[in-house]
CSV table of C-alpha atoms and ligand atoms in Angstrom, one decimal:
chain,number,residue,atom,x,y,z
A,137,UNK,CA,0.0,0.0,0.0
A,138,UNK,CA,1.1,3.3,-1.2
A,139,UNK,CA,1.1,5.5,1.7
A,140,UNK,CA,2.3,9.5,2.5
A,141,UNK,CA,4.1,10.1,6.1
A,142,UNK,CA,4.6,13.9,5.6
A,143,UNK,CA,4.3,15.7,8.6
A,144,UNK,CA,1.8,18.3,9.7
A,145,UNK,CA,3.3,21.7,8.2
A,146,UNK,CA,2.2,24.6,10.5
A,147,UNK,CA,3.1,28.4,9.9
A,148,UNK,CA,2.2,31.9,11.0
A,149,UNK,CA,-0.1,31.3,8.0
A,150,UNK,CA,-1.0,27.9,8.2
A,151,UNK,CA,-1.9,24.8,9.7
A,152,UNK,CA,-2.2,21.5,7.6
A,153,UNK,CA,-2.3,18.1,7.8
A,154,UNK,CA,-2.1,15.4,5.1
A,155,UNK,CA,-2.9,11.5,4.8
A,156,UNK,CA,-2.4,10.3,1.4
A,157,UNK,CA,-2.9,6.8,0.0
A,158,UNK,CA,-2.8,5.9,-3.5
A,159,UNK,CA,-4.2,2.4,-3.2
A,160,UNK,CA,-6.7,2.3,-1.3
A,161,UNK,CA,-10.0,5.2,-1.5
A,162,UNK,CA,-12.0,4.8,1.2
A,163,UNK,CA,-11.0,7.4,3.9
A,164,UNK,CA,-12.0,10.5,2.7
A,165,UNK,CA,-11.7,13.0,4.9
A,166,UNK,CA,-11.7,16.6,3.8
A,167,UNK,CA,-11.6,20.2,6.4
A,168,UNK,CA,-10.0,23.4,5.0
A,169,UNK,CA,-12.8,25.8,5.9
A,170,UNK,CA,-13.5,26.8,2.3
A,171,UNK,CA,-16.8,25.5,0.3
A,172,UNK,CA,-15.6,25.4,-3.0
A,173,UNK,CA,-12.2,24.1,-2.0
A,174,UNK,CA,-13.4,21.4,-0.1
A,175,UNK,CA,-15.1,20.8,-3.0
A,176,UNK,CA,-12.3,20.7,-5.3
A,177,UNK,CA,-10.3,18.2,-3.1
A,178,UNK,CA,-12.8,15.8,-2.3
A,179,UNK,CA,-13.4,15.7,-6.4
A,180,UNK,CA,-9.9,15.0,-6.7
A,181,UNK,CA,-9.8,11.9,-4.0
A,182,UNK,CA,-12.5,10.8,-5.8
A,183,UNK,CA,-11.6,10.5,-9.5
A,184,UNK,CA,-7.9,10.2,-8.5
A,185,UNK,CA,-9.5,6.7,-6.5
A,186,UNK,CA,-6.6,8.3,-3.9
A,187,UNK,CA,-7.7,7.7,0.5
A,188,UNK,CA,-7.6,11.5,1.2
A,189,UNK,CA,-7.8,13.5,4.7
A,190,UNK,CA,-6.8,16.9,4.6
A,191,UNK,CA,-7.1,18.5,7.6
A,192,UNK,CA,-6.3,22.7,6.9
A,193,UNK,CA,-7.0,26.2,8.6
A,194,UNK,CA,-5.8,29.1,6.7
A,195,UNK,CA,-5.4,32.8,8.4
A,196,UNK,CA,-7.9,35.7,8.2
A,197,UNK,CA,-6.0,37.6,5.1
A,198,UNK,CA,-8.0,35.3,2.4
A,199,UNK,CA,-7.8,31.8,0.7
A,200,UNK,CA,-4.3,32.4,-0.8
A,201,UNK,CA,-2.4,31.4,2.2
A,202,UNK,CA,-4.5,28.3,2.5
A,203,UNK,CA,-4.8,26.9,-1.0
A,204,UNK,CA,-1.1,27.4,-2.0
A,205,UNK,CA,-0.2,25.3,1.1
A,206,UNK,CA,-2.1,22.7,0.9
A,207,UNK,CA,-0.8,22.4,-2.8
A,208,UNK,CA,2.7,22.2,-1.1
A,209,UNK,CA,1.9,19.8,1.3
A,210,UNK,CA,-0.6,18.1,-1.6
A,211,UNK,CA,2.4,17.5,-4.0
A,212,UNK,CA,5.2,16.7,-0.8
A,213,UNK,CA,2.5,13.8,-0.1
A,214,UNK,CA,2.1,12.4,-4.0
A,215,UNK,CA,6.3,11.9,-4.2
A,216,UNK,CA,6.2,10.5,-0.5
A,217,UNK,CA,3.7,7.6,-1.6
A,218,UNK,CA,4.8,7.2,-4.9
A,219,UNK,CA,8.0,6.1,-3.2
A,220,UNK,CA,10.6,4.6,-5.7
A,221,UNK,CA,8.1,4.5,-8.7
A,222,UNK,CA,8.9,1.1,-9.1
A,223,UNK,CA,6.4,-0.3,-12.4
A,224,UNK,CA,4.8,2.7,-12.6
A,225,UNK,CA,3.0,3.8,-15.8
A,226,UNK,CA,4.9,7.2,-15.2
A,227,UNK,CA,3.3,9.5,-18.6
A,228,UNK,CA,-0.3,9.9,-18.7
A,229,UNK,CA,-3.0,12.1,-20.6
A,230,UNK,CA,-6.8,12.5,-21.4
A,231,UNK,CA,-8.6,15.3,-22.4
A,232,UNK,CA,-11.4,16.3,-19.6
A,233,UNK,CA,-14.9,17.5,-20.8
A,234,UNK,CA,-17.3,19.1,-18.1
A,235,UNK,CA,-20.5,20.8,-20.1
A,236,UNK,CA,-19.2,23.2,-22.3
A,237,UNK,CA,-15.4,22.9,-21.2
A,238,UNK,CA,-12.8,20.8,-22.5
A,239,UNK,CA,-9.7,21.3,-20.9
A,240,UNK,CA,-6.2,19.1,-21.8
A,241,UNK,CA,-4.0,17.6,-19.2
A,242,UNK,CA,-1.1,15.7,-19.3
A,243,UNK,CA,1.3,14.5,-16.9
A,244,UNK,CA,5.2,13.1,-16.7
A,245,UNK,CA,5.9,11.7,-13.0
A,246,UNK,CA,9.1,11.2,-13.9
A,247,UNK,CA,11.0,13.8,-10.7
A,248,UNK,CA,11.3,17.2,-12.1
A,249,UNK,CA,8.6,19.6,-11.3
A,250,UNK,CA,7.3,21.8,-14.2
A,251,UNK,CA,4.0,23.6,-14.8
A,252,UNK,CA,2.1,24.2,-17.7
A,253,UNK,CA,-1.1,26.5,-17.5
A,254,UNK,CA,-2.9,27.6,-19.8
A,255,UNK,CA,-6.3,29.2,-19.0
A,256,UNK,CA,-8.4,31.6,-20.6
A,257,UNK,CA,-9.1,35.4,-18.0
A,258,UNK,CA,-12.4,34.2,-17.1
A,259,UNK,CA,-14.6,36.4,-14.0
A,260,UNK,CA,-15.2,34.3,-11.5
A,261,UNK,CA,-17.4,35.9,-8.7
A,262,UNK,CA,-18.8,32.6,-7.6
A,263,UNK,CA,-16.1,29.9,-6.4
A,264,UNK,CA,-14.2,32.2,-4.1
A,265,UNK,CA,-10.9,30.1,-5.8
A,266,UNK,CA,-10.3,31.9,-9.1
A,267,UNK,CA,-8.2,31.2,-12.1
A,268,UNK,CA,-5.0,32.4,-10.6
A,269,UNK,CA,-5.4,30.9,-7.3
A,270,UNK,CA,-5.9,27.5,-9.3
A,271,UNK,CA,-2.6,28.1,-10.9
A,272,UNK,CA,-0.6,29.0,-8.2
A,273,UNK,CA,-2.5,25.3,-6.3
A,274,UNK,CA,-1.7,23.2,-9.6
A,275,UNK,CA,2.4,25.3,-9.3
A,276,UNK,CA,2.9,24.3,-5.7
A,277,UNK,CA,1.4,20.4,-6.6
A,278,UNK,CA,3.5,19.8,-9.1
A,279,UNK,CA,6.8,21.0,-8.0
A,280,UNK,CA,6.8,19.7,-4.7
A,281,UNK,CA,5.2,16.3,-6.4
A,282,UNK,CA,8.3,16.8,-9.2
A,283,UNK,CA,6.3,15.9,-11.7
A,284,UNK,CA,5.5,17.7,-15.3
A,285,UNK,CA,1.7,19.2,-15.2
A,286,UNK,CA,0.5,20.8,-18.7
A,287,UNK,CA,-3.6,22.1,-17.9
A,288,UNK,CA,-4.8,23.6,-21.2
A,289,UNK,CA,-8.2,24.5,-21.6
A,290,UNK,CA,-9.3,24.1,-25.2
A,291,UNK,CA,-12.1,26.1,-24.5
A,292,UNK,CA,-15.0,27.0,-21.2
A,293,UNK,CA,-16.5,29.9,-19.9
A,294,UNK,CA,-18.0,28.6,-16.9
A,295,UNK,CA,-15.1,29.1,-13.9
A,296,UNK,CA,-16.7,26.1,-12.1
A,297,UNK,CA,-16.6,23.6,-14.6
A,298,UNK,CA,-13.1,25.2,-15.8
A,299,UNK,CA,-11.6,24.9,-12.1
A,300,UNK,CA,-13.3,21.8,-11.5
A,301,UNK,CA,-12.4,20.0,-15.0
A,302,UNK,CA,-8.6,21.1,-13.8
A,303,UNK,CA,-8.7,19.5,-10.5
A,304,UNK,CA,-10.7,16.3,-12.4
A,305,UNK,CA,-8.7,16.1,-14.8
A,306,UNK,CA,-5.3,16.1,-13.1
A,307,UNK,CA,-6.6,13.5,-10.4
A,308,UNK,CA,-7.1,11.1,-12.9
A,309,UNK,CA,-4.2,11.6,-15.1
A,310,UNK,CA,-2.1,11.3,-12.4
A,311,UNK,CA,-4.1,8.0,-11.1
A,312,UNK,CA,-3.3,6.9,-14.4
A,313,UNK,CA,0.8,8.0,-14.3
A,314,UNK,CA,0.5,6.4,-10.6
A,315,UNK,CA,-0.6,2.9,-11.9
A,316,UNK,CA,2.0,-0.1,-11.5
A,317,UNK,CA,1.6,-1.4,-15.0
A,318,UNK,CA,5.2,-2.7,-15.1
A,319,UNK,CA,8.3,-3.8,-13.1
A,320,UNK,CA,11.2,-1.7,-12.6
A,321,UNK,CA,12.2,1.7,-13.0
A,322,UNK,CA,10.4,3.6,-16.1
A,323,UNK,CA,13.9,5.3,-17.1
A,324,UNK,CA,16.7,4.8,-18.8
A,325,UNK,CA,18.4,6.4,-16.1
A,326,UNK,CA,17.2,3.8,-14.1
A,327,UNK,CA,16.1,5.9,-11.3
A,328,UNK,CA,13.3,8.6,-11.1
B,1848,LIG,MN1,-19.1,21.1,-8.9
């Protein structure tokens, strides 16, 4: 079983604590004090098939604090259960519809962190998350997970279903990369 032990990450800014397991989904446990977030992560758990508690409380200056570090600690968590990658599938991609979005992701879990995002300036007045908080979450995920993250939406104009296809989208693409199809290390380097 594919397991995180980070432990619980507490700042002037933050407090958060993270169980991860890859394997096994039925622990789902989700606190950050924001609606929509919530919302996000337990989506995630659930199309990523990933046991999730998060347990988070953010400071009084607004959701950026809170959303950014839970991304950190998020990403920490995916390399810490992935452990040595051993037979993973490592590259994965799909293309993620929700209504009238479409939005591209693909994934390398192959140790170096790298973002691509690529969202249209849409208003969002109703998730309290935004497009730019959403990048700066998917940032701190996948370079603390060191893994390659491309999120391009083809097209959307609903910030819901954009924000939501992004968080959907990733979780399964990276329950995809996660999958141990193989043995060994998928590198020629031998190690990832
Ligand atoms: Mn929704």
């Amino acid at each position: 079983m594919r397991i995180s032990n980070i432990p619980r990450r507490k700042t002037k800014e933050t407090d958060i604590e993270i169980k991860l397991n890859l394997d096994k989904s039925d622990d789902l446990k989700i606190h950050t004090g924001h609606g929509f977030f919530n919302h996000m992560l337990e989506s995630f758990a659930k199309h990523g098939r990933f046991g999730l508690e998060v347990i988070a409380k953010g400071d009084d200056t607004g959701p950026h604090h809170l959303v950014e570090d839970v991304g950190i600690v998020l990403g920490q968590s995916l390399l810490d259960a992935a452990g040595d990658k051993e037979g993973i599938e490592r590259f994965a991609n799909l293309s993620m519809p929700m209504d009238e979005t479409l939005i591209d992701v693909a994934i390398d879990f192959g140790g170096r962190g790298y973002l691509v995002f690529d969202a249209p300036e849409v208003q969002d007045q109703e998730t309290g998350l935004g497009i730019h908080l959403t990048n700066d979450f998917f940032y701190a995920l996948c370079i603390n997970g060191k893994f390659n993250l491309h999120i391009k939406v083809v097209y959307g104009t609903n910030p819901h279903h954009i924000i939501e296809g992004m968080f959907k989208g990733t979780a399964i693409a990276l329950r995809k990369a996660l999958e141990i199809t193989n043995t060994g290390i998928p590198s020629t380097k031998g190690v990832l």
